[in-house]
PDB file of N, CA and C in Angstrom:
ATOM      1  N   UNK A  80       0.844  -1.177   0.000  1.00  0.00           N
ATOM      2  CA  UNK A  80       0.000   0.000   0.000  1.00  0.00           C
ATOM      3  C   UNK A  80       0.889   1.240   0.000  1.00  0.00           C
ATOM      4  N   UNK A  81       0.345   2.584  -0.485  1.00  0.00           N
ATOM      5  CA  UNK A  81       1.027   3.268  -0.977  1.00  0.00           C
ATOM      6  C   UNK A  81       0.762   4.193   0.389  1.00  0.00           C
ATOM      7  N   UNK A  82       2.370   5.067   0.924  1.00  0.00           N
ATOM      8  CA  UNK A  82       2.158   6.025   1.875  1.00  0.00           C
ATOM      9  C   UNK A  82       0.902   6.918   1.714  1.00  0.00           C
ATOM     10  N   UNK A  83       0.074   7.522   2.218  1.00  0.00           N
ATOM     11  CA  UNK A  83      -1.380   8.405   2.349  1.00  0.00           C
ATOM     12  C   UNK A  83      -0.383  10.224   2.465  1.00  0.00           C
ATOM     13  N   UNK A  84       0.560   9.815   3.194  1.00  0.00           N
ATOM     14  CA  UNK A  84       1.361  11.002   3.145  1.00  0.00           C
ATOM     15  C   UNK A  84       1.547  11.141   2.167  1.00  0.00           C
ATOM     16  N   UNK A  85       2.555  10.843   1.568  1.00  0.00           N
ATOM     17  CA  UNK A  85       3.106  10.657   0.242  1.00  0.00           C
ATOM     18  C   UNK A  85       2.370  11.193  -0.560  1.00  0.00           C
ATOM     19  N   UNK A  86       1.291  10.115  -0.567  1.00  0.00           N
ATOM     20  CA  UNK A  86       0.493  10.379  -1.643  1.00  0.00           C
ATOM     21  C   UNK A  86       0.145  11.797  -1.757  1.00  0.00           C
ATOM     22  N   UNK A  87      -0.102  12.581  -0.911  1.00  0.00           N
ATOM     23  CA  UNK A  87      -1.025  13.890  -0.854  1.00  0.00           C
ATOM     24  C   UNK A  87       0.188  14.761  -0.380  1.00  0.00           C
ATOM     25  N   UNK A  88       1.240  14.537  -0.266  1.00  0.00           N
ATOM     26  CA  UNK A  88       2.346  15.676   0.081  1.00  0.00           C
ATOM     27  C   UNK A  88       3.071  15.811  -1.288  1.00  0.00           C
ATOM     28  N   UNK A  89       3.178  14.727  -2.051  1.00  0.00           N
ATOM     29  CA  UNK A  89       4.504  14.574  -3.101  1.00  0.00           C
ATOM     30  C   UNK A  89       3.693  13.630  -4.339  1.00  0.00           C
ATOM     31  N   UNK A  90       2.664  13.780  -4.694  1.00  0.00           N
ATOM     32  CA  UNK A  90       2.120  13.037  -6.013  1.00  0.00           C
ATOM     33  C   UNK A  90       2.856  12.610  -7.187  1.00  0.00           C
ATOM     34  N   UNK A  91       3.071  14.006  -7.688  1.00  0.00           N
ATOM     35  CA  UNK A  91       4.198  14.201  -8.772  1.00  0.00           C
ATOM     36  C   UNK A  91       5.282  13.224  -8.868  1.00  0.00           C
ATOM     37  N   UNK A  92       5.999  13.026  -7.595  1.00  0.00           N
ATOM     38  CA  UNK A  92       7.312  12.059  -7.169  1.00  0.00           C
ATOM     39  C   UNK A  92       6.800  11.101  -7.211  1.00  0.00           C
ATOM     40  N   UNK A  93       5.642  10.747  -6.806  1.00  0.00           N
ATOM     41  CA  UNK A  93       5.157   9.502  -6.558  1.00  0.00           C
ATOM     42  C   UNK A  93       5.128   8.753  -7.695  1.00  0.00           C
ATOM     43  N   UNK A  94       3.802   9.558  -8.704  1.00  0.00           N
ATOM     44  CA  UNK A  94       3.711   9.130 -10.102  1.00  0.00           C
ATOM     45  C   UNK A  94       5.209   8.780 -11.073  1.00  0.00           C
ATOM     46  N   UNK A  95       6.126   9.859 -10.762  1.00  0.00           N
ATOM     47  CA  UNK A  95       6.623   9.491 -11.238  1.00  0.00           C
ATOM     48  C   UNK A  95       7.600   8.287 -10.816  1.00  0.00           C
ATOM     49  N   UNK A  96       7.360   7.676  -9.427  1.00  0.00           N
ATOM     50  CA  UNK A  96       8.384   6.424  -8.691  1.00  0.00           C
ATOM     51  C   UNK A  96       7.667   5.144  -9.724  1.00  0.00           C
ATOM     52  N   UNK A  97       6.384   5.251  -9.721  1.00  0.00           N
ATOM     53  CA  UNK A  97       5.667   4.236 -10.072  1.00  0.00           C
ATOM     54  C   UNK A  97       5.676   4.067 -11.787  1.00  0.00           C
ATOM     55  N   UNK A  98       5.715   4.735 -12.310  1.00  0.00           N
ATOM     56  CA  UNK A  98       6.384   4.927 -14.280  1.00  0.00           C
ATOM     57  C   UNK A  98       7.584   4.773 -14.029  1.00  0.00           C
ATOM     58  N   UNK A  99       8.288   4.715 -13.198  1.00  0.00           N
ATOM     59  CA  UNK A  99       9.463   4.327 -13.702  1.00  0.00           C
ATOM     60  C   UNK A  99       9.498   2.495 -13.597  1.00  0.00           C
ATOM     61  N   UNK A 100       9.042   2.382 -11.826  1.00  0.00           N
ATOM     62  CA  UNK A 100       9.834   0.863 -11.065  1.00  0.00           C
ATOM     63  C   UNK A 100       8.302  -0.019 -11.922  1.00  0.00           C
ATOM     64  N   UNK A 101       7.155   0.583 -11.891  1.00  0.00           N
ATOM     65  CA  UNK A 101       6.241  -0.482 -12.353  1.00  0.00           C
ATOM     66  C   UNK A 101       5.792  -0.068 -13.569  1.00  0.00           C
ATOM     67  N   UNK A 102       5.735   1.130 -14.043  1.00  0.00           N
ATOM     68  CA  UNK A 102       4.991   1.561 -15.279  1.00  0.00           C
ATOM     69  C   UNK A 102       3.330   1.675 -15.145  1.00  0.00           C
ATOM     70  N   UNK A 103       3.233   2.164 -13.690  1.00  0.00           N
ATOM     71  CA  UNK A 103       1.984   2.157 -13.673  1.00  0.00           C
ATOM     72  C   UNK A 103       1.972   3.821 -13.664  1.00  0.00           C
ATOM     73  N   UNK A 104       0.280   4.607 -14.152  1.00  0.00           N
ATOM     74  CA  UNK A 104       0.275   6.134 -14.553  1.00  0.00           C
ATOM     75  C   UNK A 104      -1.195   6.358 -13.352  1.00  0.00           C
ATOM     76  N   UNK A 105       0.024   6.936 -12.463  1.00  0.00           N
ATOM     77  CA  UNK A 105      -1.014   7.445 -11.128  1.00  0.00           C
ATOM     78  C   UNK A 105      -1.863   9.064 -11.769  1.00  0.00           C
ATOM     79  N   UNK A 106      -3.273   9.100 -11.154  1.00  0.00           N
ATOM     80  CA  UNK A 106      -3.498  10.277 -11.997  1.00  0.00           C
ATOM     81  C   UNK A 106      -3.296  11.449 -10.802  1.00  0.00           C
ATOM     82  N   UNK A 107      -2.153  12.140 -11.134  1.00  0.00           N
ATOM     83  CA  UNK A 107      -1.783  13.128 -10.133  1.00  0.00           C
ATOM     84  C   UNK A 107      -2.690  14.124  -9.844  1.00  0.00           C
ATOM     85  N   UNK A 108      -3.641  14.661 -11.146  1.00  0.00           N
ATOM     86  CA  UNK A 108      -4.737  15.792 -11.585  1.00  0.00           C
ATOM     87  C   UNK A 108      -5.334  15.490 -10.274  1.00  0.00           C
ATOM     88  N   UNK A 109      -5.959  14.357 -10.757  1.00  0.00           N
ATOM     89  CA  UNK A 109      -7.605  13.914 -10.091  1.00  0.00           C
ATOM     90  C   UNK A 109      -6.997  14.206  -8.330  1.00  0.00           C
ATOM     91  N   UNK A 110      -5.790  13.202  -7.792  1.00  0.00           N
ATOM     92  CA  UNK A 110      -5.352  13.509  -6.891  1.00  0.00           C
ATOM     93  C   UNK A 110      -5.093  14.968  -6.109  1.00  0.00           C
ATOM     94  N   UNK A 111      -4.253  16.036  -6.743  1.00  0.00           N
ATOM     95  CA  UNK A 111      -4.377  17.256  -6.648  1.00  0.00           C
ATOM     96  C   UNK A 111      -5.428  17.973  -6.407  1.00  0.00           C
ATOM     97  N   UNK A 112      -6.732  17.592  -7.250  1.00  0.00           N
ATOM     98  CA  UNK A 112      -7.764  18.264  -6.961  1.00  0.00           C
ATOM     99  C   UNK A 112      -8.516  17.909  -5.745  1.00  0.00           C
ATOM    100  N   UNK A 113      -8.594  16.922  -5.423  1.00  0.00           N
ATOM    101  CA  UNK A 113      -9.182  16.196  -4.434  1.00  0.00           C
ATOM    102  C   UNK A 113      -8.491  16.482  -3.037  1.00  0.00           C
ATOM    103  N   UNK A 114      -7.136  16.863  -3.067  1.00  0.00           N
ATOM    104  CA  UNK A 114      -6.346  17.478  -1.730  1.00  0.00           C
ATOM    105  C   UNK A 114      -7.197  18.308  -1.732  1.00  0.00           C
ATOM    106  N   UNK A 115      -6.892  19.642  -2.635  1.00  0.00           N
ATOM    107  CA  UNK A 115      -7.152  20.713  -2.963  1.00  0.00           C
ATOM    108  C   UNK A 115      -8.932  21.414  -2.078  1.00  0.00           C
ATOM    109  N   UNK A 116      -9.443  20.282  -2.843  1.00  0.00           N
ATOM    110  CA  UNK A 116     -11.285  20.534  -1.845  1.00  0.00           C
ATOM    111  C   UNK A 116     -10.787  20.030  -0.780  1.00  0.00           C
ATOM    112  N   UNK A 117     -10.275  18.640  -0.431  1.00  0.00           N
ATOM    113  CA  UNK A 117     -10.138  18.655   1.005  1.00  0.00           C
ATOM    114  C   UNK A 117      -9.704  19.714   2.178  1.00  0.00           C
ATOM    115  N   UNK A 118      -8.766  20.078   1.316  1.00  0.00           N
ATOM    116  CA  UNK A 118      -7.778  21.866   2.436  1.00  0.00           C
ATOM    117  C   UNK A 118      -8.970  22.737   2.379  1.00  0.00           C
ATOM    118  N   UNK A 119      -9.393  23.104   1.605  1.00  0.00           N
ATOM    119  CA  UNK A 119     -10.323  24.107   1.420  1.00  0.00           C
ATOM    120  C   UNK A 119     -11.669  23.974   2.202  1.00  0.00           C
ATOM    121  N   UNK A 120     -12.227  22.830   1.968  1.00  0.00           N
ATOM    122  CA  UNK A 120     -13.472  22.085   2.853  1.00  0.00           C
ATOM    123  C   UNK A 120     -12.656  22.063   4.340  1.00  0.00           C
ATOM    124  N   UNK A 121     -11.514  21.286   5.167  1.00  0.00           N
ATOM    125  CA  UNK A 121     -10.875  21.696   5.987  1.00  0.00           C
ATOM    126  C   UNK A 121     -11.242  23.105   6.887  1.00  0.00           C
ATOM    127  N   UNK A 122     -10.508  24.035   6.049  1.00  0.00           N
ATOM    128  CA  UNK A 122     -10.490  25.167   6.535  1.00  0.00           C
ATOM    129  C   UNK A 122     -11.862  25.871   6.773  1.00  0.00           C
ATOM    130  N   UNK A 123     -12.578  26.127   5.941  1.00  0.00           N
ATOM    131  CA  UNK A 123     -14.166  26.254   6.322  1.00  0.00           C
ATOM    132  C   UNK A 123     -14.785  25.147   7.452  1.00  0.00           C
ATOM    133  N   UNK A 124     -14.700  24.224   7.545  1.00  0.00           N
ATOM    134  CA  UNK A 124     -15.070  23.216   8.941  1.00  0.00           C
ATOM    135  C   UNK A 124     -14.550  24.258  10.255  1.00  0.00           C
ATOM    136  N   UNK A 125     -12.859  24.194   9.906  1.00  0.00           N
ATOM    137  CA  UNK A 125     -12.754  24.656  11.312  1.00  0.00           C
ATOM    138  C   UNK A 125     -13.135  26.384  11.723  1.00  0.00           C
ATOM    139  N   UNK A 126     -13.278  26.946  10.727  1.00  0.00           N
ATOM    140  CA  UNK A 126     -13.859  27.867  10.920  1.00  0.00           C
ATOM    141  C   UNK A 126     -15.107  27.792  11.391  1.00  0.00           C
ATOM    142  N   UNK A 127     -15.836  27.097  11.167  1.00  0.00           N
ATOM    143  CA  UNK A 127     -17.616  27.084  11.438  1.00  0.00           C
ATOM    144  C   UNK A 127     -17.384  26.703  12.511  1.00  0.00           C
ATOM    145  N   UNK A 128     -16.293  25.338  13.443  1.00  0.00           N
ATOM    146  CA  UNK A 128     -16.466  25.203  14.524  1.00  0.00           C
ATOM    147  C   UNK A 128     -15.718  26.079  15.291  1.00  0.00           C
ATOM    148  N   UNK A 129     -14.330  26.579  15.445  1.00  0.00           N
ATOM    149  CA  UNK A 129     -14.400  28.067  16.038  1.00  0.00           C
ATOM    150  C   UNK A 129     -15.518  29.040  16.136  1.00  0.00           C
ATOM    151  N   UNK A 130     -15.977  29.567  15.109  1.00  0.00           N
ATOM    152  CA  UNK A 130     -17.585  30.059  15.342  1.00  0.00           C
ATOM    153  C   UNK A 130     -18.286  29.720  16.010  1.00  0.00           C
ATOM    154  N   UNK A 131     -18.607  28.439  15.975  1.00  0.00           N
ATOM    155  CA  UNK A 131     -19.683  27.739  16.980  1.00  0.00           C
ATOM    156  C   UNK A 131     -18.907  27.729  18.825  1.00  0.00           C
ATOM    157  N   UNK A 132     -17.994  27.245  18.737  1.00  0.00           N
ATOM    158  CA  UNK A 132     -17.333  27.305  20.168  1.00  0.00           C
ATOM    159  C   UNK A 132     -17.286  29.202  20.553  1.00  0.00           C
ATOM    160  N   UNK A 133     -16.810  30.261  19.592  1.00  0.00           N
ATOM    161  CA  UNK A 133     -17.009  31.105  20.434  1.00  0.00           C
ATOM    162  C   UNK A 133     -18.559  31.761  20.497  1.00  0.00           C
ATOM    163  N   UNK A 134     -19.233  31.408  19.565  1.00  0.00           N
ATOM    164  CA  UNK A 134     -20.868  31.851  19.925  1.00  0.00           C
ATOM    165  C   UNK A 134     -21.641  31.035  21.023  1.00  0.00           C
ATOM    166  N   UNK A 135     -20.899  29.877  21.462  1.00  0.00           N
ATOM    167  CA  UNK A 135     -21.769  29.299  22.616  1.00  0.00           C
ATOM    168  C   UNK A 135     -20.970  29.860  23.635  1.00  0.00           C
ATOM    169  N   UNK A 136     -20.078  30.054  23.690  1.00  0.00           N
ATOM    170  CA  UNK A 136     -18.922  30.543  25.202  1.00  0.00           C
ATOM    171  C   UNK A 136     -20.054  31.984  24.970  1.00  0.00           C
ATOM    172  N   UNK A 137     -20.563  32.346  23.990  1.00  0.00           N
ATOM    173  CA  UNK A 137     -21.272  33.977  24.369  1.00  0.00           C
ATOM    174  C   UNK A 137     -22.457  33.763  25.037  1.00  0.00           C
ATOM    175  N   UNK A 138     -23.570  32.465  24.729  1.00  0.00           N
ATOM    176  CA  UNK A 138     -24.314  31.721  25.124  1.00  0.00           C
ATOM    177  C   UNK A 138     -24.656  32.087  26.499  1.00  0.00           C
ATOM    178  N   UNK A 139     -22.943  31.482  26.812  1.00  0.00           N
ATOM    179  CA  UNK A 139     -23.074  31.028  28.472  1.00  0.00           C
ATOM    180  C   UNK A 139     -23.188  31.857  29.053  1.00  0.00           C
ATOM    181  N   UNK A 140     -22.232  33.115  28.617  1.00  0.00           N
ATOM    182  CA  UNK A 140     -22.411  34.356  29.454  1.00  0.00           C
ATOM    183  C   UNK A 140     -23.139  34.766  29.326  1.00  0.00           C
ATOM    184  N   UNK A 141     -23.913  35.646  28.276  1.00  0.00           N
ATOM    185  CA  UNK A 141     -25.607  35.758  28.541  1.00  0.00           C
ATOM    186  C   UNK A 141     -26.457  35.337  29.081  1.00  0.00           C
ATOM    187  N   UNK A 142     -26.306  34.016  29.168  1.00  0.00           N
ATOM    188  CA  UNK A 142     -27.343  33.633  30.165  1.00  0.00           C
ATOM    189  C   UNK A 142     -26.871  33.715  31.596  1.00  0.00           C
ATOM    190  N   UNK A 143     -25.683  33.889  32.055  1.00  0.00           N
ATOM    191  CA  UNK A 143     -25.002  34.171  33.137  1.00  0.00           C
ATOM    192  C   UNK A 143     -25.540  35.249  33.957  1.00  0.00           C
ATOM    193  N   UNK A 144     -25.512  36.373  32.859  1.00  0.00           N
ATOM    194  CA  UNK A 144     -25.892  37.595  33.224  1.00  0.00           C
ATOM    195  C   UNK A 144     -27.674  37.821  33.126  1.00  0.00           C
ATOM    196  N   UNK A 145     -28.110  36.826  32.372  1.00  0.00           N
ATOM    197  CA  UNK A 145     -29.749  36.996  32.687  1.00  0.00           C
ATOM    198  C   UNK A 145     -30.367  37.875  31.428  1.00  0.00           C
ATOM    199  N   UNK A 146     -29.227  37.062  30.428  1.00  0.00           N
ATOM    200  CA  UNK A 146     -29.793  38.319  29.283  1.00  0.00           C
ATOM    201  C   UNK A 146     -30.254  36.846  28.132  1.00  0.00           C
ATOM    202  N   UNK A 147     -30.449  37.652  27.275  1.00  0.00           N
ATOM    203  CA  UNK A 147     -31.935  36.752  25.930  1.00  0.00           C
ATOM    204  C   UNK A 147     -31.039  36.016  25.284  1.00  0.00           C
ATOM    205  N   UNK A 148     -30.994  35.418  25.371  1.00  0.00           N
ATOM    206  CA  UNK A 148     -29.891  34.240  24.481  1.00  0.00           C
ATOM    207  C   UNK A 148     -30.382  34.332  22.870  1.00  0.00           C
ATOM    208  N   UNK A 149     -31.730  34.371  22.634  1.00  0.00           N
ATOM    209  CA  UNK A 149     -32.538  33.697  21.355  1.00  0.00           C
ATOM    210  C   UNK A 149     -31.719  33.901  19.803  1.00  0.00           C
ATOM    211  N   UNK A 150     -31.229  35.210  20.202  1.00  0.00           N
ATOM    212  CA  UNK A 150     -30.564  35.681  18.726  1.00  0.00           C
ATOM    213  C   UNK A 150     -29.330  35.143  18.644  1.00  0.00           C
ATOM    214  N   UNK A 151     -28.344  34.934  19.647  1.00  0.00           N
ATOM    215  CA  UNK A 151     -27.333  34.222  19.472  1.00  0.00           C
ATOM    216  C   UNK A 151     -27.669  33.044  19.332  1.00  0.00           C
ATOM    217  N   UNK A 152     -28.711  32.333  19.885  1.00  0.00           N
ATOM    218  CA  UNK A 152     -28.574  30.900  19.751  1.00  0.00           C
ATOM    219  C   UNK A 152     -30.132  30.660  17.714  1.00  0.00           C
ATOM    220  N   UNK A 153     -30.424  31.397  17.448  1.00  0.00           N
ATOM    221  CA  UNK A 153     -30.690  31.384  16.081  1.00  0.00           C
ATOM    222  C   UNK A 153     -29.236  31.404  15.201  1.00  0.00           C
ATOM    223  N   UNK A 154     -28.590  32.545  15.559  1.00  0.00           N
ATOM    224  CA  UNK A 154     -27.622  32.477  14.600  1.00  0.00           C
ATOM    225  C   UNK A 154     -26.443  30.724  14.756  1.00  0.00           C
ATOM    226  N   UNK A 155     -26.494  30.548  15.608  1.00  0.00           N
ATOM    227  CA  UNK A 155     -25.658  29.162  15.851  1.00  0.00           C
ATOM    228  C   UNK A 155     -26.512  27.890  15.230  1.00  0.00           C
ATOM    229  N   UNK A 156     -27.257  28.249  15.179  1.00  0.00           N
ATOM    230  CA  UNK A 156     -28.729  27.245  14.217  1.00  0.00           C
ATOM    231  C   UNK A 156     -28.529  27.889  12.860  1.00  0.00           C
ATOM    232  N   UNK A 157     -28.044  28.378  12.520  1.00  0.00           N
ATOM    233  CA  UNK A 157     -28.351  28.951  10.979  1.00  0.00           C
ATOM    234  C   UNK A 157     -27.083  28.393  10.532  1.00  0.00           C
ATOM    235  N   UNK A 158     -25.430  28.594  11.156  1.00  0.00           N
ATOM    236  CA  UNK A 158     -24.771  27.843  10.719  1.00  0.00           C
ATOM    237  C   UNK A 158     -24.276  26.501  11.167  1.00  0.00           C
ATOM    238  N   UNK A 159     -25.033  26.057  11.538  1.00  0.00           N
ATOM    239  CA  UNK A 159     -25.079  24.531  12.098  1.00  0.00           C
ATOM    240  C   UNK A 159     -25.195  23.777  10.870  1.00  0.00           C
ATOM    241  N   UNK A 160     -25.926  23.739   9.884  1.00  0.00           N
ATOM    242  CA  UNK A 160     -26.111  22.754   9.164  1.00  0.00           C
ATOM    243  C   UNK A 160     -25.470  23.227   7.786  1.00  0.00           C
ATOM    244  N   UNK A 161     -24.704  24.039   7.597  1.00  0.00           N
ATOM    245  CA  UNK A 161     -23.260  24.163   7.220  1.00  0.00           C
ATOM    246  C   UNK A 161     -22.404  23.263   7.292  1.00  0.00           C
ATOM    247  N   UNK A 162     -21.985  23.486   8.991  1.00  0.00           N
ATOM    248  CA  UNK A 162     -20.919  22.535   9.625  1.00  0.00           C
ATOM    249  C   UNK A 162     -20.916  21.557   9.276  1.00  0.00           C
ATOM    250  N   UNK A 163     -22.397  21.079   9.722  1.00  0.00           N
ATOM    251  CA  UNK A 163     -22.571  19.342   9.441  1.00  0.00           C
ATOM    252  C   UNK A 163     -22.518  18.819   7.842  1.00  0.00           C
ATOM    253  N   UNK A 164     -23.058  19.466   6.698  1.00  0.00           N
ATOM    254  CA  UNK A 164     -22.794  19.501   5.849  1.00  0.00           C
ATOM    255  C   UNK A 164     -20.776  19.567   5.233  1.00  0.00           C
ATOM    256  N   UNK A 165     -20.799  20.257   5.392  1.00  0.00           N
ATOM    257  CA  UNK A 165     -19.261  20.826   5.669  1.00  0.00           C
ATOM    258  C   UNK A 165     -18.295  19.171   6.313  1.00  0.00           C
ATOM    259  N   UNK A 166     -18.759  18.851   7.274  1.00  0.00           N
ATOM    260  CA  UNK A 166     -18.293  17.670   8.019  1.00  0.00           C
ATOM    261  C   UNK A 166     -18.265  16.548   7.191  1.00  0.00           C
ATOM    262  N   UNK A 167     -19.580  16.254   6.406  1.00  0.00           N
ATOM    263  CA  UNK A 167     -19.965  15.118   5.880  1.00  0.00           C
ATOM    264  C   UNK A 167     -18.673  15.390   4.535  1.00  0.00           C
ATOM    265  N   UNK A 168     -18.939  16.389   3.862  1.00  0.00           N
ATOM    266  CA  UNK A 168     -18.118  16.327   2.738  1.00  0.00           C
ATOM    267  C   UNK A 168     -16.128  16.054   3.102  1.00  0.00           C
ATOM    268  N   UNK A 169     -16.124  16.668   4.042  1.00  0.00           N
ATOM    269  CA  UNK A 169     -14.696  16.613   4.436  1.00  0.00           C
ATOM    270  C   UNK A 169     -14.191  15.309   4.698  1.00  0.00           C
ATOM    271  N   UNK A 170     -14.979  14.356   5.003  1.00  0.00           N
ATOM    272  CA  UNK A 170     -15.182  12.694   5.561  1.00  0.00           C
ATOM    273  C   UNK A 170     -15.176  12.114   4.555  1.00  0.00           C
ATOM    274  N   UNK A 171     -16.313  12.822   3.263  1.00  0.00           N
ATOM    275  CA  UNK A 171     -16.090  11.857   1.940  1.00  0.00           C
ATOM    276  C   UNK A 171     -15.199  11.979   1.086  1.00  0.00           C
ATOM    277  N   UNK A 172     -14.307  13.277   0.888  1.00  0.00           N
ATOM    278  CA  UNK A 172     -12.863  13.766   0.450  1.00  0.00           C
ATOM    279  C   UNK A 172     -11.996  12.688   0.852  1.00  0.00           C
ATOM    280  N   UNK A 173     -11.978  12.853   2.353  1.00  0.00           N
ATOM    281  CA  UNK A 173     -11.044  11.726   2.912  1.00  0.00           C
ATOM    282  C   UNK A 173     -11.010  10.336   2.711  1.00  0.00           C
ATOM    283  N   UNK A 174     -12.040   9.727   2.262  1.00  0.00           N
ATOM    284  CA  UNK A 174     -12.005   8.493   2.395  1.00  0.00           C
ATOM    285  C   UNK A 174     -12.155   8.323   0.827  1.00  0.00           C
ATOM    286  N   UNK A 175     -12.383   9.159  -0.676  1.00  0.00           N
ATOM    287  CA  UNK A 175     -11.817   9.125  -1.955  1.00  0.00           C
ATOM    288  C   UNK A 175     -10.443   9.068  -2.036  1.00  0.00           C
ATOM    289  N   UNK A 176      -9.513  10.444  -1.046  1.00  0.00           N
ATOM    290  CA  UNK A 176      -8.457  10.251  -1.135  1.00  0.00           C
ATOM    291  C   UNK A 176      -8.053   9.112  -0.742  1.00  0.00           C
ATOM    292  N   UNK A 177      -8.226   8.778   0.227  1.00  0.00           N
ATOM    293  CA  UNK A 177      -7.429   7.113   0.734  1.00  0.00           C
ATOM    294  C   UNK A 177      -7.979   6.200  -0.044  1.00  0.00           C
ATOM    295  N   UNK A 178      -9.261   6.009  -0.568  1.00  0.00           N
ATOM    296  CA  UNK A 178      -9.305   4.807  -1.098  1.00  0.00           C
ATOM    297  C   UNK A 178      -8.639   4.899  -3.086  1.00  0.00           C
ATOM    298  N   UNK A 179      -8.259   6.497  -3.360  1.00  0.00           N
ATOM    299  CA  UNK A 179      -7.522   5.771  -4.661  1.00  0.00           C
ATOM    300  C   UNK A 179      -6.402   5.293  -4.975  1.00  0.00           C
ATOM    301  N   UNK A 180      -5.247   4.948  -3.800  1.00  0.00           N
ATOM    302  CA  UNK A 180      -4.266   4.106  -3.911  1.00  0.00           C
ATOM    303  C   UNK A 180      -4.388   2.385  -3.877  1.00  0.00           C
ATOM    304  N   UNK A 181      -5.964   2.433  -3.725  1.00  0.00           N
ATOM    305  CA  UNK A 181      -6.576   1.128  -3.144  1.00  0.00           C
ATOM    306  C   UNK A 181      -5.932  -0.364  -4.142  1.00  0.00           C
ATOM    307  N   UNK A 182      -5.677   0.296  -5.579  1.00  0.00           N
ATOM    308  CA  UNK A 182      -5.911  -0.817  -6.392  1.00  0.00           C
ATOM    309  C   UNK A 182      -4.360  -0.621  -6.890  1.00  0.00           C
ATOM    310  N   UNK A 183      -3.202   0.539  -6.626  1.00  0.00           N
ATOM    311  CA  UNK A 183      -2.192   0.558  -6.721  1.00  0.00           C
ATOM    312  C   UNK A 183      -1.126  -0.408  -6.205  1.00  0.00           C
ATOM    313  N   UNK A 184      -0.494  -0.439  -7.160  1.00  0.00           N
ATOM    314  CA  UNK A 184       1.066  -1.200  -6.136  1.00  0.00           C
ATOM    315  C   UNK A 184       1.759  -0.651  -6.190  1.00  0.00           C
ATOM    316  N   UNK A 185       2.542  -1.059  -4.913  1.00  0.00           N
ATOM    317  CA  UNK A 185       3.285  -0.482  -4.112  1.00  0.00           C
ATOM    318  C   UNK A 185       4.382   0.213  -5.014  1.00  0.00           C
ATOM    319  N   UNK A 186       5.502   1.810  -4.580  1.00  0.00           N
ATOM    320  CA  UNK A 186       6.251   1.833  -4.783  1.00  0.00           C
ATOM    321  C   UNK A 186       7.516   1.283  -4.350  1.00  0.00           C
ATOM    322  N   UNK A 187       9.243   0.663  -5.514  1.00  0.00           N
ATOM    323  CA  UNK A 187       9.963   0.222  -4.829  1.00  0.00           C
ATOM    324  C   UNK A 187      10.497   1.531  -4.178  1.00  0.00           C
ATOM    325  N   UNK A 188      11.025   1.761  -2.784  1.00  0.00           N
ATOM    326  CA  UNK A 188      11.715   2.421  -1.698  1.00  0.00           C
ATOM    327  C   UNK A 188      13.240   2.510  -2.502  1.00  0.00           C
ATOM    328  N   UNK A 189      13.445   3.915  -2.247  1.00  0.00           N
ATOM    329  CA  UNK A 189      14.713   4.402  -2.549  1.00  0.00           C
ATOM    330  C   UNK A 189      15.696   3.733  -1.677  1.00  0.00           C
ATOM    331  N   UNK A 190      16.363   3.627  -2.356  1.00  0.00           N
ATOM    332  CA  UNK A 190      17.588   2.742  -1.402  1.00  0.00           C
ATOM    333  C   UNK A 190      18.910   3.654  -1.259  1.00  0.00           C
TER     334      UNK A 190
END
């Protein structure tokens, strides 16, 4: 099985380890692009959940102080199903990326 690092740090090298030792033609594109939404999908996740962690820490204190929560806790409902959306896709990125080395063989190791 082919490194997951590798694969998504160094494609290019990769493809080209595998045309040389087996002559097999990894598709670097498809790979690239598929990092590519993953980082991007990534970064929007953790943004929505930073958002969400500091709009409920505001939550708490409002209600601490005895004040109306409703509008903060609408807006944390409005991007909630973002996140989760957001989540689901980031999960199915991940598991395209890992599963297209699935049917590859192995590269030989630099010696």
């Amino acid at each position: 099985m082919l490194d997951p690092a590798l694969l998504r740090q160094q494609p290019a090298e990769l493809a080209q380890r595998l045309r040389d030792t087996r002559g097999y033609e990894l598709d670097v594109a498809a790979i690239e692009s598929l990092e590519a939404d993953r980082k991007r999908i990534q970064v929007r996740t953790q943004e929505l959940q930073s958002l969400r962690n500091s709009r409920s820490k505001a939550i708490g204190q409002a209600k601490a102080k005895g004040e109306d929560v409703s509008a903060i806790m609408a807006e944390v409902a409005g991007f909630a199903d973002e996140l989760k959306a957001s989540e689901v896709q980031l999960d199915e990125l991940r598991a395209q990326i890992e599963g297209l080395p699935a049917g590859t063989v192995n590269v030989v190791a630099n010696a």
